[in-house]
């Protein structure tokens, strides 16, 4: 999946990499930044080069990598100052205890600390170290000194550390690091959906029969993920409430993973109660769930038939209809597409419904294209030709934006 988040396009990002085992995650960060169109200059400390080769970053970023203050790869002795002046943002990930201490005290004895001292751009630090080091009094003081000077910290996260111990000191996940970077360059304020919070549901819910068996459906989640990514790229804050899919978590999106229809209802409801502006229910929510899920794996018997009692799942859209926010539903049908869609629009109290014929083989389930009709409360029908799910996403969001604007 390509990473789109337009605010990073053309931005000069300095990626500082220091000597921690978490260096391998910096490779992923560099790759994601390049995919987003950023111009990435990597500055590595000597110890970082023990963990990852500068060639890795050079190959990913297609730019030379600064490895030494008195420069190994360039003839320009003041390269670090030029970099510092050009930078839109400096991200140090992973940031070791040592580099944090050096920056807090104004050292400039390597290329990275020299860049930090010379730049006016925002500097973000994503620490990675042992929990005891992060908790140490000297580190606490360095962190508060840096925060008081306007530096920002991303994490560190709690979890398993390189030593095998649990604690706070893990480099934050790539998506969290990129989110913070995006905010730092004002990414959330660009685009026609800036300031909006959009909740999107995706995937087919899974209703447990017993601890190992489920009832689910063939939804791939592709249309929902495309809507979430399109909303993000247009500047919205996005919460993606997703049932299990085979898709990669999109960056710069809050991904809430759920299993059953009931779990999905709880997450959707809490996002709407927290003030979301729109809900797009692209998930294929199971209509039925086992009346009671068995606590233990059900034993196979010699009977040739078995009966499973099912009860109706809660209708998520109908349950949240009184909560504020534009509501968009989907009608996946194999017959009487428009008739069924209109009936759902009014029964569920929706603003829009996106009708798609899932019996078509070139559109709908599990393919990258979709052919849909968007119906609104006034009875208008917008029939769209076959197009990518990403384009369908943008057309739906155009309509959502129109309704939000009209209500303001
Ligand atoms: O009633 P039907 O399942 O056909 O309606 C489809 C629309 O309603 C989709 O937007 C789906 O996400 C949503 N839905 C729901 N709760 C359910 C079933 C479907 O919100 N229990």
JSON list of C-alpha atoms and ligand atoms in Angstrom, two decimals, residues 201 203 205 261 264 279-288 312-320 328-333 340 343-344 347-348 350 353-354, ligand 1:
[
{"chain": "A", "resi": 201, "resn": "UNK", "atom": "CA", "xyz": [-15.42, 1.43, 9.94]},
{"chain": "A", "resi": 203, "resn": "UNK", "atom": "CA", "xyz": [-13.67, -5.11, 7.41]},
{"chain": "A", "resi": 205, "resn": "UNK", "atom": "CA", "xyz": [-16.85, -8.44, 11.84]},
{"chain": "A", "resi": 261, "resn": "UNK", "atom": "CA", "xyz": [-20.26, -6.20, 15.89]},
{"chain": "A", "resi": 264, "resn": "UNK", "atom": "CA", "xyz": [-17.38, -2.22, 16.79]},
{"chain": "A", "resi": 279, "resn": "UNK", "atom": "CA", "xyz": [-19.17, 8.35, 10.50]},
{"chain": "A", "resi": 280, "resn": "UNK", "atom": "CA", "xyz": [-18.71, 6.30, 7.34]},
{"chain": "A", "resi": 281, "resn": "UNK", "atom": "CA", "xyz": [-19.78, 2.70, 8.01]},
{"chain": "A", "resi": 282, "resn": "UNK", "atom": "CA", "xyz": [-17.99, 0.77, 5.30]},
{"chain": "A", "resi": 283, "resn": "UNK", "atom": "CA", "xyz": [-17.69, -2.33, 7.51]},
{"chain": "A", "resi": 284, "resn": "UNK", "atom": "CA", "xyz": [-19.59, -5.46, 6.62]},
{"chain": "A", "resi": 285, "resn": "UNK", "atom": "CA", "xyz": [-21.16, -5.97, 10.02]},
{"chain": "A", "resi": 286, "resn": "UNK", "atom": "CA", "xyz": [-22.42, -9.49, 10.65]},
{"chain": "A", "resi": 287, "resn": "UNK", "atom": "CA", "xyz": [-26.19, -9.48, 10.98]},
{"chain": "A", "resi": 288, "resn": "UNK", "atom": "CA", "xyz": [-26.27, -12.49, 13.28]},
{"chain": "A", "resi": 312, "resn": "UNK", "atom": "CA", "xyz": [-29.53, -10.35, 15.72]},
{"chain": "A", "resi": 313, "resn": "UNK", "atom": "CA", "xyz": [-26.44, -8.20, 16.25]},
{"chain": "A", "resi": 314, "resn": "UNK", "atom": "CA", "xyz": [-27.05, -4.59, 17.29]},
{"chain": "A", "resi": 315, "resn": "UNK", "atom": "CA", "xyz": [-27.52, -2.33, 14.26]},
{"chain": "A", "resi": 316, "resn": "UNK", "atom": "CA", "xyz": [-24.65, 0.11, 14.75]},
{"chain": "A", "resi": 317, "resn": "UNK", "atom": "CA", "xyz": [-25.95, 2.87, 12.48]},
{"chain": "A", "resi": 318, "resn": "UNK", "atom": "CA", "xyz": [-29.45, 2.66, 13.92]},
{"chain": "A", "resi": 319, "resn": "UNK", "atom": "CA", "xyz": [-28.06, 2.74, 17.48]},
{"chain": "A", "resi": 320, "resn": "UNK", "atom": "CA", "xyz": [-26.01, 5.89, 16.91]},
{"chain": "A", "resi": 328, "resn": "UNK", "atom": "CA", "xyz": [-22.98, 7.40, 5.79]},
{"chain": "A", "resi": 329, "resn": "UNK", "atom": "CA", "xyz": [-23.96, 3.77, 5.29]},
{"chain": "A", "resi": 330, "resn": "UNK", "atom": "CA", "xyz": [-23.29, 1.22, 2.58]},
{"chain": "A", "resi": 331, "resn": "UNK", "atom": "CA", "xyz": [-25.78, -1.08, 0.93]},
{"chain": "A", "resi": 332, "resn": "UNK", "atom": "CA", "xyz": [-24.13, -4.10, -0.59]},
{"chain": "A", "resi": 333, "resn": "UNK", "atom": "CA", "xyz": [-26.84, -5.86, -2.53]},
{"chain": "A", "resi": 340, "resn": "UNK", "atom": "CA", "xyz": [-32.99, -1.71, -0.82]},
{"chain": "A", "resi": 343, "resn": "UNK", "atom": "CA", "xyz": [-35.15, 1.62, 2.46]},
{"chain": "A", "resi": 344, "resn": "UNK", "atom": "CA", "xyz": [-31.91, 1.44, 4.53]},
{"chain": "A", "resi": 347, "resn": "UNK", "atom": "CA", "xyz": [-34.70, 3.09, 8.32]},
{"chain": "A", "resi": 348, "resn": "UNK", "atom": "CA", "xyz": [-31.21, 3.85, 9.67]},
{"chain": "A", "resi": 350, "resn": "UNK", "atom": "CA", "xyz": [-28.67, 8.21, 7.30]},
{"chain": "A", "resi": 353, "resn": "UNK", "atom": "CA", "xyz": [-26.02, 5.70, 1.46]},
{"chain": "A", "resi": 354, "resn": "UNK", "atom": "CA", "xyz": [-23.53, 4.22, -0.96]},
{"chain": "B", "resi": 1, "resn": "LIG", "atom": "O1", "xyz": [-28.66, -3.65, 6.99]},
{"chain": "B", "resi": 1, "resn": "LIG", "atom": "P1", "xyz": [-27.41, -3.79, 6.19]},
{"chain": "B", "resi": 1, "resn": "LIG", "atom": "O2", "xyz": [-26.40, -4.67, 6.85]},
{"chain": "B", "resi": 1, "resn": "LIG", "atom": "O3", "xyz": [-27.56, -4.17, 4.79]},
{"chain": "B", "resi": 1, "resn": "LIG", "atom": "O4", "xyz": [-26.84, -2.28, 6.16]},
{"chain": "B", "resi": 1, "resn": "LIG", "atom": "C1", "xyz": [-25.58, -1.99, 5.71]},
{"chain": "B", "resi": 1, "resn": "LIG", "atom": "C2", "xyz": [-25.05, -0.74, 6.40]},
{"chain": "B", "resi": 1, "resn": "LIG", "atom": "O5", "xyz": [-25.36, -0.76, 7.78]},
{"chain": "B", "resi": 1, "resn": "LIG", "atom": "C3", "xyz": [-23.54, -0.70, 6.33]},
{"chain": "B", "resi": 1, "resn": "LIG", "atom": "O6", "xyz": [-23.14, 0.65, 6.30]},
{"chain": "B", "resi": 1, "resn": "LIG", "atom": "C4", "xyz": [-23.13, -1.40, 7.61]},
{"chain": "B", "resi": 1, "resn": "LIG", "atom": "O7", "xyz": [-21.84, -1.00, 8.02]},
{"chain": "B", "resi": 1, "resn": "LIG", "atom": "C5", "xyz": [-24.21, -0.96, 8.58]},
{"chain": "B", "resi": 1, "resn": "LIG", "atom": "N1", "xyz": [-24.55, -1.94, 9.61]},
{"chain": "B", "resi": 1, "resn": "LIG", "atom": "C6", "xyz": [-24.56, -1.56, 10.93]},
{"chain": "B", "resi": 1, "resn": "LIG", "atom": "N2", "xyz": [-24.86, -2.48, 11.90]},
{"chain": "B", "resi": 1, "resn": "LIG", "atom": "C7", "xyz": [-25.23, -3.74, 11.59]},
{"chain": "B", "resi": 1, "resn": "LIG", "atom": "C8", "xyz": [-25.28, -4.13, 10.23]},
{"chain": "B", "resi": 1, "resn": "LIG", "atom": "C9", "xyz": [-24.93, -3.21, 9.27]},
{"chain": "B", "resi": 1, "resn": "LIG", "atom": "O8", "xyz": [-24.26, -0.41, 11.23]},
{"chain": "B", "resi": 1, "resn": "LIG", "atom": "N3", "xyz": [-25.53, -4.60, 12.54]}
]
